[in-house]
Coordinates of C-alpha atoms and ligand atoms in Angstrom, one line a residue:
Chain A
M1 CA 0.0 0.0 0.0
L2 CA 2.9 2.4 0.9
R3 CA 6.3 1.8 -0.7
A4 CA 9.5 3.7 -0.3
D5 CA 12.1 3.1 -2.8
A6 CA 15.8 4.1 -2.2
V7 CA 14.8 7.2 -0.4
R8 CA 17.6 9.6 0.3
K9 CA 17.6 12.8 2.4
S10 CA 20.3 15.1 3.6
F11 CA 20.4 18.1 5.9
G12 CA 23.3 20.1 4.5
A13 CA 26.3 17.9 4.5
N14 CA 24.6 15.4 6.9
E15 CA 23.2 12.5 4.9
V16 CA 20.5 11.2 7.1
L17 CA 18.7 8.7 4.8
K18 CA 21.1 6.8 2.5
G19 CA 18.6 4.9 0.4
I20 CA 15.8 3.4 2.5
S21 CA 13.5 1.0 0.9
L22 CA 10.4 -0.4 2.7
E23 CA 7.1 -1.7 1.7
I24 CA 4.1 -1.6 4.0
A25 CA 1.0 -3.7 3.3
A26 CA -2.5 -2.7 4.2
G27 CA -3.3 -3.6 7.8
E28 CA 0.3 -4.2 8.7
V29 CA 1.9 -2.8 11.9
V30 CA 5.6 -2.0 11.3
C31 CA 7.9 -0.8 14.1
L32 CA 11.0 1.2 13.3
I33 CA 13.7 0.8 15.9
G34 CA 17.2 2.2 16.0
A35 CA 19.5 4.4 17.8
S36 CA 18.7 8.1 18.3
G37 CA 19.7 10.0 15.2
S38 CA 19.5 7.0 12.9
G39 CA 16.8 8.8 10.8
K40 CA 13.6 7.3 12.0
S41 CA 11.8 10.6 12.4
T42 CA 13.2 11.9 9.1
F43 CA 12.0 8.8 7.3
L44 CA 8.5 9.1 8.8
R45 CA 8.3 12.8 7.9
C46 CA 9.4 12.0 4.3
L47 CA 6.6 9.4 4.1
N48 CA 3.9 12.0 4.5
L49 CA 5.7 14.7 2.6
L50 CA 6.6 16.9 5.6
E51 CA 10.1 16.6 4.3
Q52 CA 11.0 16.6 0.6
V53 CA 13.1 13.6 -0.4
D54 CA 16.4 14.3 -2.2
D55 CA 16.2 11.1 -4.3
G56 CA 14.2 7.9 -4.5
D57 CA 10.5 7.7 -4.6
I58 CA 7.5 7.0 -2.5
W59 CA 4.3 5.3 -3.7
L60 CA 0.9 5.3 -2.2
D61 CA -0.8 2.4 -4.0
D62 CA -0.1 3.2 -7.7
R63 CA 0.4 7.0 -7.2
E64 CA 3.9 8.4 -6.9
I65 CA 3.5 10.9 -4.1
T66 CA 7.1 12.3 -4.4
D67 CA 6.1 13.6 -7.8
P68 CA 6.1 17.4 -7.4
R69 CA 2.7 17.5 -9.2
A70 CA 1.1 15.3 -6.6
D71 CA -1.3 17.1 -4.2
A72 CA 0.7 17.0 -1.0
D73 CA -2.3 18.3 1.2
A74 CA -4.5 15.5 -0.2
V75 CA -1.7 12.9 0.5
R76 CA -1.4 14.1 4.1
R77 CA -5.1 13.6 4.6
E78 CA -4.6 9.9 3.8
I79 CA -1.4 9.5 5.8
G80 CA -1.8 10.7 9.4
I81 CA 1.1 11.4 11.7
V82 CA 1.5 11.9 15.5
F83 CA 4.7 13.3 17.0
Q84 CA 6.5 13.0 20.3
A85 CA 5.2 16.3 21.7
Y86 CA 3.6 19.6 20.8
N87 CA 0.9 17.9 18.8
L88 CA -2.1 19.7 20.1
F89 CA -3.0 23.3 19.3
P90 CA -2.9 25.0 22.7
H91 CA -5.3 27.8 21.8
L92 CA -8.1 25.3 20.8
S93 CA -10.1 23.1 23.0
V94 CA -9.8 19.3 22.7
E95 CA -13.0 19.2 20.6
Q96 CA -11.8 22.0 18.4
N97 CA -8.4 20.4 17.9
I98 CA -10.2 17.3 16.5
M99 CA -12.6 19.2 14.4
L100 CA -10.1 21.5 12.7
G101 CA -8.9 19.1 10.1
P102 CA -12.2 17.6 9.1
V103 CA -13.9 21.0 8.9
K104 CA -11.1 23.0 7.1
A105 CA -9.5 20.3 5.0
G106 CA -12.1 17.6 4.9
G107 CA -15.1 19.7 4.0
Q108 CA -17.2 18.3 6.8
T109 CA -19.9 20.4 8.5
R110 CA -19.2 21.5 12.0
D111 CA -22.0 19.4 13.4
A112 CA -20.7 16.3 11.7
A113 CA -17.2 16.9 12.8
R114 CA -18.3 17.6 16.4
G115 CA -20.3 14.4 16.4
L116 CA -17.2 12.5 15.2
A117 CA -15.0 14.2 17.8
H118 CA -17.3 13.2 20.6
E119 CA -17.6 9.6 19.4
L120 CA -13.9 9.2 19.1
L121 CA -13.3 10.8 22.5
G122 CA -15.8 8.5 24.0
R123 CA -13.9 5.5 22.7
I124 CA -10.8 6.6 24.5
G125 CA -12.7 7.5 27.7
L126 CA -12.1 11.2 27.4
A127 CA -15.7 12.3 26.4
E128 CA -15.9 14.7 29.4
K129 CA -12.7 16.5 28.3
A130 CA -14.2 17.7 25.0
G131 CA -14.3 21.3 26.2
A132 CA -11.0 21.3 28.0
Y133 CA -7.8 23.0 26.8
P134 CA -4.6 20.9 26.1
D135 CA -2.7 22.5 29.0
A136 CA -5.3 21.1 31.4
L137 CA -4.7 17.5 30.3
S138 CA -2.0 15.1 31.4
G139 CA 0.7 14.1 28.9
G140 CA -0.9 10.8 28.3
Q141 CA -4.3 12.3 27.7
Q142 CA -2.7 14.8 25.3
Q143 CA -1.2 12.0 23.3
R144 CA -4.4 10.1 23.2
V145 CA -6.2 13.1 21.9
A146 CA -3.5 13.6 19.3
L147 CA -4.1 10.0 18.2
V148 CA -7.8 10.5 18.0
R149 CA -7.3 13.8 16.1
A150 CA -5.2 12.0 13.5
I151 CA -7.9 9.2 13.2
A152 CA -10.6 11.8 12.7
M153 CA -9.2 12.5 9.3
Q154 CA -9.9 8.8 8.5
P155 CA -6.4 8.3 7.2
R156 CA -5.5 5.0 5.5
I157 CA -2.1 4.9 7.3
L158 CA -1.0 6.2 10.6
L159 CA 2.6 7.2 11.3
L160 CA 3.6 7.4 14.9
D161 CA 6.9 9.0 15.9
E162 CA 8.0 7.9 19.4
I163 CA 4.7 9.1 20.8
T164 CA 5.3 7.8 24.2
S165 CA 9.0 8.9 24.6
A166 CA 8.2 12.2 26.3
L167 CA 5.8 10.7 28.8
D168 CA 6.0 9.8 32.4
P169 CA 6.4 5.9 32.5
M170 CA 3.1 5.8 34.4
L171 CA 1.2 7.3 31.4
V172 CA 2.7 5.2 28.6
G173 CA 0.3 2.3 29.1
E174 CA -2.9 4.3 28.4
V175 CA -1.4 5.5 25.1
L176 CA -0.2 2.1 24.0
D177 CA -3.8 0.8 24.8
V178 CA -5.1 3.2 22.1
I179 CA -2.6 1.9 19.6
R180 CA -3.7 -1.7 20.5
D181 CA -7.3 -0.8 19.7
L182 CA -6.3 0.8 16.4
R183 CA -4.4 -2.3 15.5
R184 CA -7.4 -4.4 16.3
D185 CA -9.6 -2.2 14.0
G186 CA -7.2 -3.0 11.2
M187 CA -5.3 0.3 10.9
T188 CA -2.1 0.3 9.0
I189 CA 0.6 1.7 11.3
V190 CA 4.2 2.6 11.0
M191 CA 5.7 3.6 14.3
A192 CA 9.1 4.6 15.5
T193 CA 9.5 3.4 19.1
H194 CA 11.8 2.7 22.0
E195 CA 9.2 0.4 23.7
M196 CA 10.8 -2.9 22.7
S197 CA 8.4 -5.1 24.5
F198 CA 5.4 -3.3 23.0
A199 CA 7.0 -3.5 19.6
Q200 CA 7.5 -7.2 20.1
E201 CA 3.8 -7.6 21.1
V202 CA 2.0 -5.5 18.4
A203 CA 4.4 -5.5 15.4
D204 CA 3.9 -7.7 12.4
R205 CA 7.4 -6.6 11.4
I206 CA 10.3 -4.9 13.0
V207 CA 12.6 -2.7 11.0
F208 CA 16.0 -1.9 12.5
M209 CA 17.5 1.3 11.1
A210 CA 21.2 2.2 11.4
D211 CA 23.2 4.9 9.7
G212 CA 20.4 5.9 7.4
L213 CA 19.8 2.4 6.1
V214 CA 17.6 -0.6 6.9
E215 CA 20.1 -2.8 8.6
E216 CA 17.7 -5.7 9.2
S217 CA 14.0 -6.3 9.1
G218 CA 11.8 -9.3 10.0
P219 CA 9.0 -10.6 12.2
P220 CA 9.5 -9.8 15.8
E221 CA 9.9 -13.4 17.0
Q222 CA 12.8 -13.8 14.5
L223 CA 14.4 -10.3 14.9
F224 CA 14.3 -10.2 18.6
T225 CA 15.4 -13.7 19.3
A226 CA 17.7 -14.5 16.4
P227 CA 18.9 -11.3 14.7
R228 CA 21.0 -11.9 11.6
S229 CA 23.1 -8.8 11.8
P230 CA 25.6 -8.3 14.6
R231 CA 24.7 -4.6 14.8
T232 CA 21.1 -5.6 15.4
A233 CA 22.2 -8.0 18.1
E234 CA 24.3 -5.3 19.7
F235 CA 21.5 -2.7 19.6
L236 CA 19.0 -5.2 21.1
A237 CA 21.5 -6.2 23.8
R238 CA 21.7 -2.6 24.9
H239 CA 18.0 -1.9 24.8
R240 CA 16.5 -5.2 26.2
T241 CA 14.3 -4.3 29.0
Chain B
M2 CA -14.0 19.9 58.6
S3 CA -12.9 23.0 60.5
P4 CA -9.3 24.2 60.3
S5 CA -6.9 23.1 63.1
D6 CA -5.8 25.6 65.8
R7 CA -2.3 25.8 64.2
Q8 CA -3.9 26.8 60.9
L9 CA -6.1 29.4 62.6
E10 CA -3.0 30.8 64.3
R11 CA -1.2 31.0 61.0
E12 CA -4.0 32.8 59.3
R13 CA -4.3 35.3 62.2
Y14 CA -0.6 36.0 61.9
R15 CA -0.8 36.4 58.1
R16 CA -3.7 38.9 58.5
L17 CA -1.8 40.9 61.0
R18 CA 1.3 40.9 58.8
A19 CA -0.7 42.0 55.8
R20 CA -2.3 44.9 57.8
R21 CA 1.1 46.0 59.1
R22 CA 2.6 46.0 55.6
G23 CA -0.4 47.9 54.2
A24 CA 0.0 50.6 56.9
V25 CA 3.7 51.0 56.1
A26 CA 2.8 51.4 52.3
V27 CA 0.1 54.0 53.0
V28 CA 2.3 56.1 55.3
S29 CA 5.3 56.1 53.1
T30 CA 3.2 57.0 50.0
L31 CA 1.7 59.9 51.9
V32 CA 5.1 61.1 53.2
V33 CA 6.6 61.1 49.7
L34 CA 3.7 62.7 47.8
G35 CA 2.9 65.1 50.7
G36 CA 6.6 66.1 50.8
A37 CA 6.7 66.7 47.1
A38 CA 3.5 68.8 47.2
I39 CA 4.8 70.9 50.1
V40 CA 8.2 71.5 48.4
I41 CA 6.6 72.5 45.1
T42 CA 3.8 74.7 46.5
Q43 CA 6.2 76.4 48.9
S44 CA 8.7 77.2 46.2
P45 CA 9.0 81.0 45.4
G46 CA 8.0 80.5 41.7
W47 CA 4.9 78.4 42.5
P48 CA 2.2 81.1 42.2
R49 CA 3.5 82.0 38.7
V50 CA 3.7 78.3 37.7
Q51 CA 0.2 77.7 39.0
Q52 CA -1.1 80.6 37.0
T53 CA 0.6 79.6 33.8
Y54 CA 0.0 75.8 33.9
F55 CA -2.7 75.0 36.4
D56 CA -5.2 77.9 36.2
P57 CA -8.6 76.3 37.0
A58 CA -10.6 79.0 35.3
A59 CA -8.6 78.8 32.1
A60 CA -8.8 75.0 32.2
R61 CA -12.6 75.2 32.4
D62 CA -12.7 77.6 29.5
I63 CA -10.5 75.5 27.2
F64 CA -11.9 72.1 28.2
P65 CA -14.8 71.8 25.7
E66 CA -12.6 72.8 22.8
V67 CA -9.9 70.4 23.7
A68 CA -12.4 67.6 24.3
K69 CA -13.9 68.2 20.8
A70 CA -10.5 68.2 19.2
F71 CA -9.5 65.1 21.1
W72 CA -12.3 63.2 19.4
L73 CA -10.2 63.7 16.2
N74 CA -7.2 62.0 17.9
I75 CA -9.4 59.1 18.9
R76 CA -10.7 58.8 15.3
L77 CA -7.2 59.0 13.9
F78 CA -6.1 56.3 16.3
L79 CA -9.0 53.9 15.6
V80 CA -8.7 54.2 11.8
A81 CA -4.9 54.0 11.7
E82 CA -5.0 51.0 14.0
V83 CA -7.0 49.0 11.6
F84 CA -4.8 49.8 8.6
I85 CA -1.7 49.2 10.7
L86 CA -2.9 45.7 11.6
V87 CA -3.6 44.9 8.0
V88 CA -0.2 46.1 6.8
A89 CA 1.7 44.5 9.7
V90 CA 0.1 41.1 9.3
T91 CA 0.7 41.2 5.6
V92 CA 4.3 42.2 5.9
A93 CA 5.1 39.8 8.7
I94 CA 3.6 36.9 6.7
I95 CA 5.5 37.8 3.6
R96 CA 8.7 37.9 5.6
V97 CA 8.3 34.4 7.1
V98 CA 6.8 32.5 4.1
P99 CA 9.5 30.2 2.8
A100 CA 8.7 30.7 -0.8
P101 CA 11.7 31.4 -3.0
A102 CA 9.4 32.7 -5.8
L103 CA 8.4 35.6 -3.5
A104 CA 12.0 36.8 -3.1
P105 CA 11.5 40.2 -4.7
I106 CA 8.4 40.9 -2.5
K107 CA 10.2 39.6 0.6
L108 CA 13.1 42.0 -0.2
L109 CA 10.6 44.8 -0.5
A110 CA 9.0 43.9 2.9
T111 CA 12.4 43.8 4.5
V112 CA 13.4 47.2 3.1
Y113 CA 10.1 48.6 4.2
T114 CA 10.5 47.5 7.8
D115 CA 14.1 48.6 8.0
V116 CA 13.4 52.1 6.5
F117 CA 10.3 52.9 8.5
R118 CA 11.5 51.5 11.8
G119 CA 14.6 53.6 11.4
T120 CA 12.9 56.9 10.5
P121 CA 11.5 59.1 13.3
T122 CA 7.8 59.1 13.1
I123 CA 7.7 62.9 12.9
L124 CA 9.8 62.8 9.7
V125 CA 7.4 60.3 8.1
V126 CA 4.5 62.7 9.1
F127 CA 6.3 65.6 7.4
L128 CA 7.2 63.6 4.3
V129 CA 3.7 62.2 3.8
G130 CA 1.9 65.4 5.0
F131 CA 3.7 67.8 2.8
G132 CA 5.4 65.5 0.2
V133 CA 2.4 63.5 -1.1
P134 CA 0.2 66.6 -1.8
A135 CA 3.2 68.3 -3.5
L136 CA 3.4 65.3 -5.9
D137 CA 0.0 66.4 -7.2
L138 CA -0.7 62.8 -8.3
A139 CA -4.3 62.0 -9.4
G140 CA -6.0 59.6 -6.9
M141 CA -3.8 60.5 -4.0
P142 CA -5.7 61.7 -1.0
T143 CA -5.4 65.4 -0.2
S144 CA -7.4 65.3 3.1
L145 CA -5.2 65.9 6.0
F146 CA -7.0 63.2 8.0
W147 CA -6.1 60.5 5.4
L148 CA -2.5 61.8 5.0
G149 CA -2.2 61.5 8.7
V150 CA -3.5 58.0 8.8
I151 CA -1.1 57.0 6.0
A152 CA 1.9 58.5 7.8
L153 CA 1.0 56.7 11.1
T154 CA 0.3 53.4 9.2
L155 CA 3.6 53.5 7.4
S156 CA 5.6 54.1 10.6
Y157 CA 3.7 51.8 13.0
G158 CA 3.1 49.1 10.4
A159 CA 6.8 48.5 10.4
Y160 CA 7.0 48.2 14.2
V161 CA 4.0 46.0 14.6
A162 CA 5.1 43.8 11.7
E163 CA 8.3 43.0 13.5
V164 CA 6.5 42.2 16.7
L165 CA 4.2 39.9 14.9
R166 CA 7.0 38.3 12.9
A167 CA 8.8 37.5 16.2
G168 CA 5.6 36.0 17.5
I169 CA 5.2 33.8 14.4
L170 CA 8.8 32.6 14.6
S171 CA 8.4 31.7 18.2
I172 CA 5.8 29.1 17.6
H173 CA 7.2 25.5 17.8
P174 CA 7.9 23.9 14.4
T175 CA 5.8 20.9 15.4
Q176 CA 2.8 23.1 15.5
W177 CA 3.3 23.8 11.8
A178 CA 3.8 20.1 11.1
S179 CA 0.7 19.2 13.1
G180 CA -1.3 21.7 11.1
R181 CA -0.1 20.2 7.8
A182 CA -0.6 16.7 9.2
V183 CA -4.3 17.2 9.7
G184 CA -4.5 18.2 6.1
L185 CA -4.4 22.0 6.3
S186 CA -2.7 23.9 3.6
Y187 CA 0.2 26.3 4.5
G188 CA -2.2 29.3 4.5
Q189 CA -4.8 27.5 6.6
T190 CA -2.1 26.4 9.1
M191 CA -0.9 30.0 9.3
R192 CA -4.4 31.4 9.8
S193 CA -5.9 28.8 12.1
V194 CA -2.9 27.4 14.0
V195 CA 0.1 29.7 14.0
L196 CA -1.2 33.3 13.9
P197 CA -3.7 32.9 16.7
Q198 CA -1.0 31.6 19.0
A199 CA 1.5 34.2 17.8
V200 CA -0.8 37.1 18.4
R201 CA -1.6 35.8 21.9
R202 CA 2.1 35.6 22.7
V203 CA 2.9 39.1 21.6
A204 CA -0.2 40.8 22.8
P205 CA 1.6 42.8 25.6
P206 CA 4.2 44.4 23.3
L207 CA 1.5 44.9 20.6
L208 CA -0.7 46.8 23.0
N209 CA 2.3 48.8 24.1
D210 CA 2.8 49.9 20.5
F211 CA -0.9 50.9 20.4
V212 CA -0.5 53.0 23.6
S213 CA 2.3 54.7 21.9
L214 CA 0.3 55.2 18.7
Q215 CA -2.5 56.9 20.7
K216 CA 0.0 59.5 21.9
D217 CA 1.6 59.9 18.5
T218 CA -1.6 61.1 16.9
A219 CA -0.5 64.4 18.4
L220 CA 2.4 64.5 15.9
L221 CA -0.2 65.2 13.2
S222 CA -0.7 68.7 14.6
T223 CA 2.5 69.5 12.7
I224 CA 0.9 69.1 9.4
G225 CA -2.1 71.2 10.4
L226 CA -4.6 68.8 11.8
V227 CA -6.5 70.6 14.5
E228 CA -6.4 67.9 17.1
A229 CA -6.1 68.3 20.9
L230 CA -2.5 69.4 21.0
R231 CA -3.0 71.9 18.2
V232 CA -6.0 73.4 20.0
A233 CA -3.9 73.8 23.1
Q234 CA -1.2 75.4 21.1
I235 CA -3.6 77.9 19.6
D236 CA -5.0 78.7 23.0
S237 CA -1.5 79.2 24.4
G238 CA -0.7 81.6 21.7
R239 CA -3.7 83.6 22.7
T240 CA -3.4 83.5 26.5
F241 CA 0.4 83.3 26.9
A242 CA -0.3 80.5 29.4
F243 CA 0.1 76.7 29.2
T244 CA -3.0 75.4 31.0
G245 CA -4.3 74.3 27.6
Y246 CA -1.4 71.9 27.2
V247 CA -2.0 70.4 30.6
V248 CA -5.6 69.8 29.8
A249 CA -4.6 68.1 26.5
A250 CA -2.1 66.0 28.4
A251 CA -4.8 64.9 30.8
F252 CA -6.9 63.7 27.8
F253 CA -4.0 61.7 26.5
I254 CA -3.3 60.2 29.9
V255 CA -6.8 59.3 30.6
A256 CA -7.2 57.7 27.1
T257 CA -4.1 55.5 27.4
I258 CA -4.8 54.3 30.9
P259 CA -7.3 51.6 30.0
L260 CA -5.0 50.2 27.3
A261 CA -2.0 50.4 29.7
R262 CA -3.9 48.5 32.4
F263 CA -5.0 45.9 29.9
T264 CA -1.4 45.5 28.8
D265 CA -0.3 45.0 32.4
Y266 CA -3.0 42.5 32.9
L267 CA -2.0 40.5 29.8
T268 CA 1.8 40.7 30.6
V269 CA 1.3 39.4 34.1
R270 CA -1.0 36.6 32.9
S271 CA 1.4 35.4 30.2
L272 CA 4.3 35.5 32.7
R273 CA 2.4 33.5 35.1
R274 CA 1.5 31.0 32.4
E275 CA 5.0 30.6 31.2
N276 CA 6.2 30.0 34.8
G277 CA 3.4 27.5 35.2
L278 CA 1.8 29.4 38.2
V279 CA -1.6 29.3 36.7
T280 CA -3.1 27.0 34.1
Ligands
LIG12 N1 15.3 19.8 10.2 C1 16.5 19.3 10.3 N2 17.6 20.1 10.0 C2 18.9 19.6 10.2 N3 19.2 18.4 10.6 C3 18.1 17.5 11.0 C4 16.8 18.0 10.9 N4 16.0 17.0 11.3 C5 16.8 16.0 11.6 N5 18.1 16.3 11.5 C6 19.3 15.4 11.7 O1 19.0 14.2 11.1 C7 19.6 13.1 11.9 C8 18.5 12.1 12.1 O2 17.5 12.6 13.0 P1 16.1 11.9 13.2 O3 15.5 11.6 11.9 O4 15.4 12.8 14.2 O5 16.6 10.6 13.9 P2 15.8 9.7 15.0 O6 14.3 10.0 14.9 O7 16.1 8.3 14.5 O8 16.4 9.9 16.3 C9 20.1 13.7 13.1 O9 21.5 13.8 13.0 C10 19.5 15.1 13.2 O10 20.3 16.0 13.8
LIG13 MG1 13.1 10.8 16.3

């Protein structure tokens, strides 16, 4: 469904992605792991065109979205993304945060968007927070709202960039629960994460990135227990929890 | 549950301390102000100063005329403010948009802010007030009111644009990315996500500029607009006294106080927010 082919990206002289190729099937959950600075965030940002690739191409089904003639705004409506922090708009209430995209970019009526927002908030147990402002929510609640906001655009793929890394360990679980639910509903997810045990539990495939390349990829049971590459083994040994 | 004895004792002590501090503040204020009043009114030149600057009868006479003229200052301020905001938002956005195709316009916007922030407002008033009519161009306004509005807009537009630009640049980059991520275009993200936050963040310095604008409407007296300062000037030429100026000053002060207090309120509130004292 989403395919990256030899994607390259540099920031000045710093070549961050050195030809990444990855294919994601519909309904698949792929976890990106790798040391900090290995290019996971940059790759995710390239996938929904927040960064422009320097070379290589990205395909969404049979559309090449790296074509400069492609409608980037339309592509981003199909590929949602949630970041580590600063996702929510602090000047808007929770409900308004969720409604903004569907109303302004999705052409929905305010009433329809509000209905959707309340339904989604109900699903994550935050219905009573609809009128609250982001500052009044805990970090875990904020990330759950950010997930729901991305879902409200009804994307076909969801990219998650270490969305639990900035959280108090106590609050990680409630966010992971939402991801479990999304997976159960069949959402296609690509997530960068440091939560190895969670990756092992939910991922259909683990992709280990090192030095701007895919060092190794495979199903979690293989990659975590019998990594083929010595670099993977070394990384896992340091991050085993 | 009723408070414990220890808590009651603490509260009694706090009340006592607050009263003692309040008393000290009142007494010291009275001593300073009273002292100043005595020194001034006992000075040998005071009767003459009072007659020249603070003559109650003269103040009563000139009051209605100054009041009427001050209405012009208010109108100038209100109209200029709208144009300033439009110019400033436009210039600020042009300067932050990362579109290489706009390079010539961006350069123009940069030159505009550099030139008009660097030129004393009174010079801009002169140049526009006397220069534009001298050009004798068709379609250019000749009314002093509009020339005044144009001069103030040119000058303050540059200041306010810079304040807004700083606000826009201070918004976290992930806010931009999040706007784009929910499908908004660049323009929609600017309008619905970034600008509202930027304006909130720079509201105190912005209001400060508007307090200043309110006073600077007096500069337009130099091109012949009969606003409050000009009326006072004319009166002074007639009476050889300055009470008219004091009356005009009082109008400016009274008019800026509400804005100034509002600015204080916003400043304190945003400081508290940033320091996490209130949510
Ligand atoms: N906008 C940017 N400008 C310059 N360098 C960047 C930018 N974004 C990321 N980088 C650099 O790219 C490298 C990879 O970063 P990133 O993709 O965030 O890695 P990861 O998410 O795996 O930690 C780092 O060296 C980082 O400094
Ligand atoms: Mg990262």
